[in-house]
Coordinates of C-alpha atoms in Angstrom, one line a residue:
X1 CA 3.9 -15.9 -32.8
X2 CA 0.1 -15.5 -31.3
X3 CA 0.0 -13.2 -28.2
X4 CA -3.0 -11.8 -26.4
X5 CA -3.2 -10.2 -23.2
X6 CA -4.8 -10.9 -19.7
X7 CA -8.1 -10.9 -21.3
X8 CA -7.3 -13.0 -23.6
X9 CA -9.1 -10.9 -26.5
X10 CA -8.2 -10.4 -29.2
X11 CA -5.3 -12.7 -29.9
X12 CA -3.0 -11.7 -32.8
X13 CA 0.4 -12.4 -34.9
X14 CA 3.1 -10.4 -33.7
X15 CA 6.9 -10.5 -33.3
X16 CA 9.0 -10.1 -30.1
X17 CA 11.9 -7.8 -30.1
X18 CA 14.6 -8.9 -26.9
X19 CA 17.2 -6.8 -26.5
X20 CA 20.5 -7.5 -24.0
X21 CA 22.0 -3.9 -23.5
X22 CA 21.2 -0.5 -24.1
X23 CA 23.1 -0.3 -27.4
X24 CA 20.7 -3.2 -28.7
X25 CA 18.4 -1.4 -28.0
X26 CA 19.2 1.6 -30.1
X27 CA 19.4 -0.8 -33.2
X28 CA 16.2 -1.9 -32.9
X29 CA 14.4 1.6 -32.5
X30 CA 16.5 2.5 -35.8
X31 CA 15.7 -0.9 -37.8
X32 CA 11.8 -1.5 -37.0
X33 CA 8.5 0.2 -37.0
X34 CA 5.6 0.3 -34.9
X35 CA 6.6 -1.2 -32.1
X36 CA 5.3 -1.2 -28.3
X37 CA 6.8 -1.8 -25.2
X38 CA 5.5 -5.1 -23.2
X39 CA 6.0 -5.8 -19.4
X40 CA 4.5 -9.3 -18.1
X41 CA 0.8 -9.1 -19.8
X42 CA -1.0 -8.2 -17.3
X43 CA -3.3 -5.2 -19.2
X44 CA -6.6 -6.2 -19.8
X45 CA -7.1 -5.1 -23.0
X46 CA -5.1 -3.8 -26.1
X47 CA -3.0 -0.8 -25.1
X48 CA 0.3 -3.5 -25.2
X49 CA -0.9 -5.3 -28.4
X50 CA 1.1 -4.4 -31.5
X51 CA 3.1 -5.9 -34.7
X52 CA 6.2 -5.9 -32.7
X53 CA 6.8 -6.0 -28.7
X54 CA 9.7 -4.9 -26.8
X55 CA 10.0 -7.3 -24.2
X56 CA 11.2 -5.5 -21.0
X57 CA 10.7 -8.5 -17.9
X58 CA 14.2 -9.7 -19.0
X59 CA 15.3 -6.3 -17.5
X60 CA 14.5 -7.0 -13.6
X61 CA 17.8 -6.2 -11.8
X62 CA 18.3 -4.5 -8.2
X63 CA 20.3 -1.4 -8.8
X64 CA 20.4 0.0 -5.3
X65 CA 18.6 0.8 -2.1
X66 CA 18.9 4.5 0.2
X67 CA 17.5 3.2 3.1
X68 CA 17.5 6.4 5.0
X69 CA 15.5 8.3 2.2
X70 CA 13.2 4.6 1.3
X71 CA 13.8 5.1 -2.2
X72 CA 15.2 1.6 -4.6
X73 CA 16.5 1.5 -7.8
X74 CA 15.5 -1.1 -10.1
X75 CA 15.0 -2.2 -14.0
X76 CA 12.0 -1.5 -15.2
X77 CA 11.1 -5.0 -15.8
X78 CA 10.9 -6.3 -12.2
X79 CA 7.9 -7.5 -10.9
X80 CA 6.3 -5.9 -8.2
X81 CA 5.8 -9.4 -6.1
X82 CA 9.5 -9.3 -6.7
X83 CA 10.4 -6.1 -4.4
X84 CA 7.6 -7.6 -2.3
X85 CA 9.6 -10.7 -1.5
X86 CA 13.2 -8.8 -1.0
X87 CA 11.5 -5.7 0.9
X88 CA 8.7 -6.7 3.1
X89 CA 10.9 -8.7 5.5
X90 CA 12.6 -5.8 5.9
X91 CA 9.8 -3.7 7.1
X92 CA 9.0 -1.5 3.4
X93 CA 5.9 -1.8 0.8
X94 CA 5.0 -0.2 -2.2
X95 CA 3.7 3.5 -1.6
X96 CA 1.3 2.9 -4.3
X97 CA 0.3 -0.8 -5.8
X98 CA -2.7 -1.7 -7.9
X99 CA -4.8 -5.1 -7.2
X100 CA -2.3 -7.3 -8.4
X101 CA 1.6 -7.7 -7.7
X102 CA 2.4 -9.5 -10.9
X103 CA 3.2 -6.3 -13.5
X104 CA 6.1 -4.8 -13.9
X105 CA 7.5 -1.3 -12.8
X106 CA 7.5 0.0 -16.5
X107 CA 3.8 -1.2 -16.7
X108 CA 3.1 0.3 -13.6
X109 CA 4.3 3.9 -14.6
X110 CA 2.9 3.6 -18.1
X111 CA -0.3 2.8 -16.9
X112 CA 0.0 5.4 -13.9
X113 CA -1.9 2.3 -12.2
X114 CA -3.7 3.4 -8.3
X115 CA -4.9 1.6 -5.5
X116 CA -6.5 1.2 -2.6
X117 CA -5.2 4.5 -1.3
X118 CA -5.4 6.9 -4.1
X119 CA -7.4 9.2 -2.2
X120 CA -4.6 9.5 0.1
X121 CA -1.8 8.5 -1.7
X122 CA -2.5 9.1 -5.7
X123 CA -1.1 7.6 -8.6
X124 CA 1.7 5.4 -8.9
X125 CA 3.3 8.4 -10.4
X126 CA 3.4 10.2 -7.0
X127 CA 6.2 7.5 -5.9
X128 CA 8.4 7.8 -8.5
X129 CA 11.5 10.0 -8.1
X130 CA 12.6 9.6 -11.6
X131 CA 13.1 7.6 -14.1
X132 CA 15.5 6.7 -17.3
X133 CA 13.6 6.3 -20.9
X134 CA 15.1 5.5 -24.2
X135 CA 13.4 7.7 -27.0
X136 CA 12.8 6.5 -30.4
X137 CA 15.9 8.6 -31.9
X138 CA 17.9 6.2 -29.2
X139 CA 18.5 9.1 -26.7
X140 CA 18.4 8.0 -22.9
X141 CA 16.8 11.2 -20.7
X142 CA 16.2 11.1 -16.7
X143 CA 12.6 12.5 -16.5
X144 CA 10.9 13.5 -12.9
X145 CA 8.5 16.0 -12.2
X146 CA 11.1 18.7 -12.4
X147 CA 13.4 17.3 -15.2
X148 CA 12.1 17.1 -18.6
X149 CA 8.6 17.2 -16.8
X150 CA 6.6 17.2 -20.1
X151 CA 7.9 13.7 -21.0
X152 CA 7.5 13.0 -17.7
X153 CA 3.8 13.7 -17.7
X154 CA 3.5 12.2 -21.0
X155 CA 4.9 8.8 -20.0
X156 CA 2.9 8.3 -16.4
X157 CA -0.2 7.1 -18.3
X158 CA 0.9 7.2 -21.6
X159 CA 0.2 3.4 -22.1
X160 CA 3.9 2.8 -23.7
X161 CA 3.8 5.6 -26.3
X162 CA 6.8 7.6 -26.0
X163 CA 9.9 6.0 -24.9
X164 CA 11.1 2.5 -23.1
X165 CA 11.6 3.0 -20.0
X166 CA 15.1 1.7 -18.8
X167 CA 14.7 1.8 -15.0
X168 CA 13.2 3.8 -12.5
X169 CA 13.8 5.1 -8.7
X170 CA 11.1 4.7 -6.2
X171 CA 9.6 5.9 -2.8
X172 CA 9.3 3.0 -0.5
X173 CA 6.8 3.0 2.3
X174 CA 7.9 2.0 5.9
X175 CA 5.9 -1.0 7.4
X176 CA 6.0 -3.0 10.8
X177 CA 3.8 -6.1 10.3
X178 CA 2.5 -8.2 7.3
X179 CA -1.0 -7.8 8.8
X180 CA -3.8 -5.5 7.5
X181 CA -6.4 -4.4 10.4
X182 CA -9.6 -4.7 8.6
X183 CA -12.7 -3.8 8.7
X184 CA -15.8 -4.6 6.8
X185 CA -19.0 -2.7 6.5
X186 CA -22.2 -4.6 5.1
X187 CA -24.5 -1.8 3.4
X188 CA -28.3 -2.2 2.0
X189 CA -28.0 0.1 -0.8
X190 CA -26.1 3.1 -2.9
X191 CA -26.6 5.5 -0.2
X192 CA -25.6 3.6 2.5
X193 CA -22.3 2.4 0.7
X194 CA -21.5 6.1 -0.1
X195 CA -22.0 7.2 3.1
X196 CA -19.8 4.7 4.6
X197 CA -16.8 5.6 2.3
X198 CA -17.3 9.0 4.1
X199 CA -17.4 8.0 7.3
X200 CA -14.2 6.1 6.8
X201 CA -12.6 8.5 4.6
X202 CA -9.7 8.6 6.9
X203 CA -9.0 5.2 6.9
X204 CA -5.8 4.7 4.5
X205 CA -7.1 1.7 2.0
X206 CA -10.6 1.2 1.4
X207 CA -12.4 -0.5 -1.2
X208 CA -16.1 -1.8 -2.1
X209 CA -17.4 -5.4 -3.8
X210 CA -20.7 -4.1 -4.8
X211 CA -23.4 -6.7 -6.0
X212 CA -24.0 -5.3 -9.3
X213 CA -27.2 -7.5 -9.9
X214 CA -29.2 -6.0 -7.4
X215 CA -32.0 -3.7 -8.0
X216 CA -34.8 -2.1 -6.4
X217 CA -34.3 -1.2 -2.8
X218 CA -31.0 -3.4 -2.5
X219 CA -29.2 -1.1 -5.5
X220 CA -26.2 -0.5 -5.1
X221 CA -25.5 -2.8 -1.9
X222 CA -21.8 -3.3 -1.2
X223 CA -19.0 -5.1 1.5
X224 CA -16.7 -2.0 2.0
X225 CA -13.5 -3.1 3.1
X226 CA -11.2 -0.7 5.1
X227 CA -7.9 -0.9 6.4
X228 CA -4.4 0.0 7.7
X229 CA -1.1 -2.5 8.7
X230 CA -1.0 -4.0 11.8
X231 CA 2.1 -3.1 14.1
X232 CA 2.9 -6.3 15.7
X233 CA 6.5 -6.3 14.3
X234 CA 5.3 -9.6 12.4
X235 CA 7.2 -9.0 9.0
X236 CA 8.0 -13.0 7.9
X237 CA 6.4 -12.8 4.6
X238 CA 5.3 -16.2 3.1
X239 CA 3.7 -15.3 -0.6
X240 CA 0.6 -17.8 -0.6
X241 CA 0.9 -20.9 -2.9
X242 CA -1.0 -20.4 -5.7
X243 CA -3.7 -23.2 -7.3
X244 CA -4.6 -22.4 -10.5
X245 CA -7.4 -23.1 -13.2
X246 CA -6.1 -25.5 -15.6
X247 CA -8.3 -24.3 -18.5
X248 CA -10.6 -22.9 -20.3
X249 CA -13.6 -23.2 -18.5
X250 CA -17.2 -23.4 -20.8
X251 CA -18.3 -20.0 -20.7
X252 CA -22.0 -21.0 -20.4
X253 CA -20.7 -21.3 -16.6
X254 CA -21.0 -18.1 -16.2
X255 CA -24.3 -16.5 -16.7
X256 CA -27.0 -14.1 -15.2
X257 CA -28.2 -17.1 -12.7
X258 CA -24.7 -18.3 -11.9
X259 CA -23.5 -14.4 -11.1
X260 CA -26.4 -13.8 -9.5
X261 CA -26.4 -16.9 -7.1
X262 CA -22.7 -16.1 -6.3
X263 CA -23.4 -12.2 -5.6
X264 CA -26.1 -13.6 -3.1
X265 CA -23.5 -15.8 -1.4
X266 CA -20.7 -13.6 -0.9
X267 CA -22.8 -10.6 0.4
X268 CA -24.9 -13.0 2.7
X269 CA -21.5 -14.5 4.3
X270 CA -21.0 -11.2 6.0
X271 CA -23.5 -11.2 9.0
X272 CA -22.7 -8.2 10.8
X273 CA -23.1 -4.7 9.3
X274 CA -19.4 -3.9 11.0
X275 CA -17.1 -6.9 11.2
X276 CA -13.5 -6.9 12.0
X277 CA -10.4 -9.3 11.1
X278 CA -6.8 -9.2 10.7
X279 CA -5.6 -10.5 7.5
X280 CA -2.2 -10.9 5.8
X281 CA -1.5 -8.2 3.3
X282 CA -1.4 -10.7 0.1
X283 CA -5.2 -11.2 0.9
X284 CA -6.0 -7.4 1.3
X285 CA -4.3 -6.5 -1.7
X286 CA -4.2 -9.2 -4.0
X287 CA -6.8 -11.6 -3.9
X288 CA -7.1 -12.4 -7.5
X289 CA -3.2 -13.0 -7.3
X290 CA -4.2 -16.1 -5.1
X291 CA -5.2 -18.5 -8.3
X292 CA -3.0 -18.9 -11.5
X293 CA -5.2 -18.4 -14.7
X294 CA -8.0 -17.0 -13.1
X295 CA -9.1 -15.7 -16.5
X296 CA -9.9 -19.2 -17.8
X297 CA -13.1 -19.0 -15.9
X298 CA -14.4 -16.6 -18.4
X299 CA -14.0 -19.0 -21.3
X300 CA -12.0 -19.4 -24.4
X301 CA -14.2 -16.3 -26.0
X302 CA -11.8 -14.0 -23.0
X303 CA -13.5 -11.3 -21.3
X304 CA -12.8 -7.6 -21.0
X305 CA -12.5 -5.1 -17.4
X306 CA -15.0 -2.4 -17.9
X307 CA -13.6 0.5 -15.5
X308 CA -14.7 4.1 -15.5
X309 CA -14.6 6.9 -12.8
X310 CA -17.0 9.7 -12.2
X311 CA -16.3 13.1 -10.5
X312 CA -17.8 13.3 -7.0
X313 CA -20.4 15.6 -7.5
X314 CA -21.8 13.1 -10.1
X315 CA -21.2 10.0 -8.8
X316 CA -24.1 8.9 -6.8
X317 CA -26.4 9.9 -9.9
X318 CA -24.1 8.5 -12.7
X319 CA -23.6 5.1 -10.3
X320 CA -27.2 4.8 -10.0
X321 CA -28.3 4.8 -13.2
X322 CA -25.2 2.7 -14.6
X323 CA -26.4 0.1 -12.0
X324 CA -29.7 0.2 -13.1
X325 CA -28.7 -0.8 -16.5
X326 CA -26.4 -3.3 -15.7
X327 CA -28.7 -5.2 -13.8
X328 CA -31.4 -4.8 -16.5
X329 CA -29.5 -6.2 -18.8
X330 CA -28.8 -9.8 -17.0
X331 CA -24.8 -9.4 -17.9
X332 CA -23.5 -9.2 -14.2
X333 CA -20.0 -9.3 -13.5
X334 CA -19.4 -11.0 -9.9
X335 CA -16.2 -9.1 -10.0
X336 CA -16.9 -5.6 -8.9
X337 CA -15.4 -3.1 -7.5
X338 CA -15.7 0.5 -6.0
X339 CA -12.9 3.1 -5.0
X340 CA -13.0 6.3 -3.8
X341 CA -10.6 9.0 -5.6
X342 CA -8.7 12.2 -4.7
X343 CA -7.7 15.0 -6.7
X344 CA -6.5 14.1 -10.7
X345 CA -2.8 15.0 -11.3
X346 CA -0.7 16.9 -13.9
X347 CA 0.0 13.6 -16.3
X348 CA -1.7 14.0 -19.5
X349 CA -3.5 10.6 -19.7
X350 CA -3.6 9.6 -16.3
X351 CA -7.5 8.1 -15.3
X352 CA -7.8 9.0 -11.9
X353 CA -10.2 12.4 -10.9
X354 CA -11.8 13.0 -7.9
X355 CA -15.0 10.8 -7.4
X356 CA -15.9 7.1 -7.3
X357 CA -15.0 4.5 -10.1
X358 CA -16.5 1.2 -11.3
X359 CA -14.6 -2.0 -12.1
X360 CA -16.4 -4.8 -13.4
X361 CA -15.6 -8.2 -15.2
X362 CA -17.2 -9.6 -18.8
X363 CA -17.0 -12.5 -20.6
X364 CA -16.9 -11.8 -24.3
X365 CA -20.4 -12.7 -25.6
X366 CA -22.7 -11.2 -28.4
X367 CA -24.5 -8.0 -27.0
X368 CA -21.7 -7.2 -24.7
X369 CA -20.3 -3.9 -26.6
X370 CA -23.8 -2.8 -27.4
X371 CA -24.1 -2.7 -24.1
X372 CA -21.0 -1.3 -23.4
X373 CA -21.5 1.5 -25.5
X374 CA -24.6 2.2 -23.9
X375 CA -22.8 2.4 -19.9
X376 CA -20.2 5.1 -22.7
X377 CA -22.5 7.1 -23.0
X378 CA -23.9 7.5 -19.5
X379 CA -20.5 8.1 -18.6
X380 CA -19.7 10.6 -20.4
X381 CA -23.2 12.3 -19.8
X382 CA -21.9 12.6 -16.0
X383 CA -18.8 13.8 -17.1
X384 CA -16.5 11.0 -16.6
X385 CA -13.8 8.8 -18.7
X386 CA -13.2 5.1 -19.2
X387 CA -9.4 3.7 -17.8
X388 CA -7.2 3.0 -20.7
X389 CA -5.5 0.0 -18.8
X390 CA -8.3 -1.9 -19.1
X391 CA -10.1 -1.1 -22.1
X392 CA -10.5 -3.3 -26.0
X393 CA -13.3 -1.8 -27.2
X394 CA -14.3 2.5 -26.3
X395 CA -14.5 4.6 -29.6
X396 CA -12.1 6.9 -30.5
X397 CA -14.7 10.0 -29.7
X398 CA -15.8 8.7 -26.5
X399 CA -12.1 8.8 -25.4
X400 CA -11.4 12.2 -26.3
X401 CA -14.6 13.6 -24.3
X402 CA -13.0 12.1 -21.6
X403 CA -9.5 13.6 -21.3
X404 CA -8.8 17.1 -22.0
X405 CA -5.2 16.9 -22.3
X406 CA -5.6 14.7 -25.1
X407 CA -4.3 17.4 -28.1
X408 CA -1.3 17.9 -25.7
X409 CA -0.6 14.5 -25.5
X410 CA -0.7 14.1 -29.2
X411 CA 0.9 17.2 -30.0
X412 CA 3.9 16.2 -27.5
X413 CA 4.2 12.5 -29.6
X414 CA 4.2 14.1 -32.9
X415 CA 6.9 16.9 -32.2
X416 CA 9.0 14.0 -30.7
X417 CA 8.9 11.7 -33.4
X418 CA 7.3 9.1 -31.1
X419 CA 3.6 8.7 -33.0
X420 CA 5.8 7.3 -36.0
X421 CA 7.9 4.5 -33.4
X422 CA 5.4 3.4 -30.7
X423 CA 1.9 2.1 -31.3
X424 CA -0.8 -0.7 -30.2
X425 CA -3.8 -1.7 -31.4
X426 CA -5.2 0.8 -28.7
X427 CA -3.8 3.4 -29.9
X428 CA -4.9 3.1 -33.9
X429 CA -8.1 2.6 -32.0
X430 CA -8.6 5.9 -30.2
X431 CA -6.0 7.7 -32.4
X432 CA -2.7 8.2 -29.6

């Protein structure tokens, strides 16, 4: 069958591997080769691409709840809008949960995915008591920071390559209102945005659209948004309806004038410099979630999420300049985003450092990995890494400059037997 992932680039042949119970499992770890683990297809790019997928979102069962401690029990293949819809209306959230609710738990561990708090909060890895993983020799291990911890850190951002993971125990966070208090800060240019993540440092989520066309005086100009939930008691959670975009859209639709005209409009719609709204927590934390097939509007071609991170002494400097080239080129994305990090952790291949990173949105065109390459290289001249969630395209050398535990990481998948079991195109790519 053809399969491709949220990008929708590259599409390829590739078999799907279902299994029932544990033991079924076993047999097909013993009876294949080169196979990858596969939530709901929600990565961007390649790192869940393979010959054969183990398809996991069959396995999204409730296994239990400790209501005093917040921590649930669940399959690795439930969906995080799942445990939204059980656990908001009863006052608990997500500790940790990337821009969109529709991956699965396994997903979110293997990709140690962050959010809006991750200079607060960290990694999704930070949340997770334990979890169970089926090796490739079939053996089933409990890992957690203090039980087999090297698999442990291997797996949290290991992108799929060392286990399946079975099911997983989490840390819940206590709520009182399906409202987000937020504010929004209008800046006029790098140093204004920057300084405005400072000032509202404290603030629990915060995160930047940043017009990535602008240039000049105006570069860098961003709507940060800021916030914290309500505590009106309000916890009847309604999940919005979603429209959705029928098809592929032309691509020619989206071009420098087009991104540029929409950048203009969605900046300009904020008047004040300081505004302030309540909002429902579906539309602070996963707007995109709000229309089905949103990636049709980047064409049959697909596109691809370019998202790096700088350390904080470098950031201003490496943001400026990666701006400036973006908007030379004419390729904006009208997608765009900016987050402020804290501290890296102990996982191996985990993306996260402390600084600022870049998120933007590209339709798949001629020029566009020329470019890309060229953004590479100015990260990695300000000491930063691209986010293996997201990426199709980074060379295998520009990867390793960017994560020193990289050896370990292979060294730990060799020993194990695992670099002969679980692979993706992504990882042929950049040699994992």
């Amino acid at each position: 069958m053809l399969c491709t992932s949220w990008g929708m680039y590259p599409e390829i042949e590739c078999r799907r591997l279902l299994f029932e119970r544990e033991s079924d499992l076993v047999d097909i770890m013993h009876s294949n080769d080169e196979m990858i683990p596969r939530g709901n297809g929600r990565s961007y790019g390649d790192s869940a691409l393979g010959r054969s997928l183990i398809e996991v979102v069959p396995h999204d069962c409730f296994l239990g709840f400790d209501r005093e401690q917040g921590i649930l029990h669940i399959q690795a293949g439930a969906l995080l809008s799942g445990i939204l819809e059980v656990f908001v209306p009863r006052g608990w959230f997500l500790s940790v949960t990337p821009g969109t609710k529709l991956i699965t738990v396994g997903g979110a561990i293997a990709s140690d995915v962050h959010g809006k708090n991750h200079h607060v909060a960290g990694c999704f890895s930070s949340c997770v008591v334990e979890f169970r993983m089926m090796t490739p020799d079939g053996e089933v291990l409990t890992c957690s920071s203090g039980m087999n911890s090297e698999l442990f850190h291997a797996t949290c951002g290991g992108m799929g390559l060392t286990g399946v993971i079975l099911d997983a125990k989490i840390r819940m966070k206590r709520i009182h209102s399906v409202h987000v208090e937020q504010t929004t800060i209008k800046t006029k240019d790098l140093s204004e945005t920057f300084e405005a993540f400072k000032e509202y440092r404290e603030v629990p989520y915060s995160v930047a659209w940043i017009d990535c066309l602008a240039s000049g005086p105006e570069l860098g100009r961003a709507l940060l948004m800021t916030g914290d939930f309500a505590d009106d008691g309000d916890l009847c959670y309604r999940p919005s309806r979603r429209p959705g975009v029928p098809f592929n859209l032309p691509s020619c639709m989206l071009n420098s004038r087009t991104v540029r005209a929409f950048n203009g409009l969605y900046y300009g719609r904020i008047r004040r410099r300081i505004s302030r709204s309540r909002v429902d927590l579906d539309t602070f934390f996963y707007p995109l979630d709000a229309v089905d097939h949103w990636n049709r509007i980047y064409g049959r071609n697909g596109f691809t999420q370019y998202q790096f991170i700088l350390p904080m002494e470098m950031s201003y400097k490496g943001l400026s300049q990666i701006l400036d080239t973006i908007s030379a080129s004419g390729k904006g994305s009208f997608l765009a985003v900016l987050k402020l990090y804290g501290p890296a952790n102990d996982n191996y291949l985990s993306f996260p450092l402390e600084g600022y990173s870049l998120a933007l949105d590209f339709k798949i065109e001629p020029g566009l990995f020329s470019l890309l390459d060229r953004l590479d290289e100015l990260v990695l001249d300000h000491g930063g890494r691209i986010y293996l969630a997201k990426d199709v395209r980074v060379r295998r050398n520009t990867f390793e400059k960017g994560y020193p535990m990289i050896d370990r990481f292979r060294r730990f998948r060799k020993e194990n037997g695992m670099d002969r079991t679980f692979r993706s195109l992504q990882s042929e790519r950049v040699g994992i």
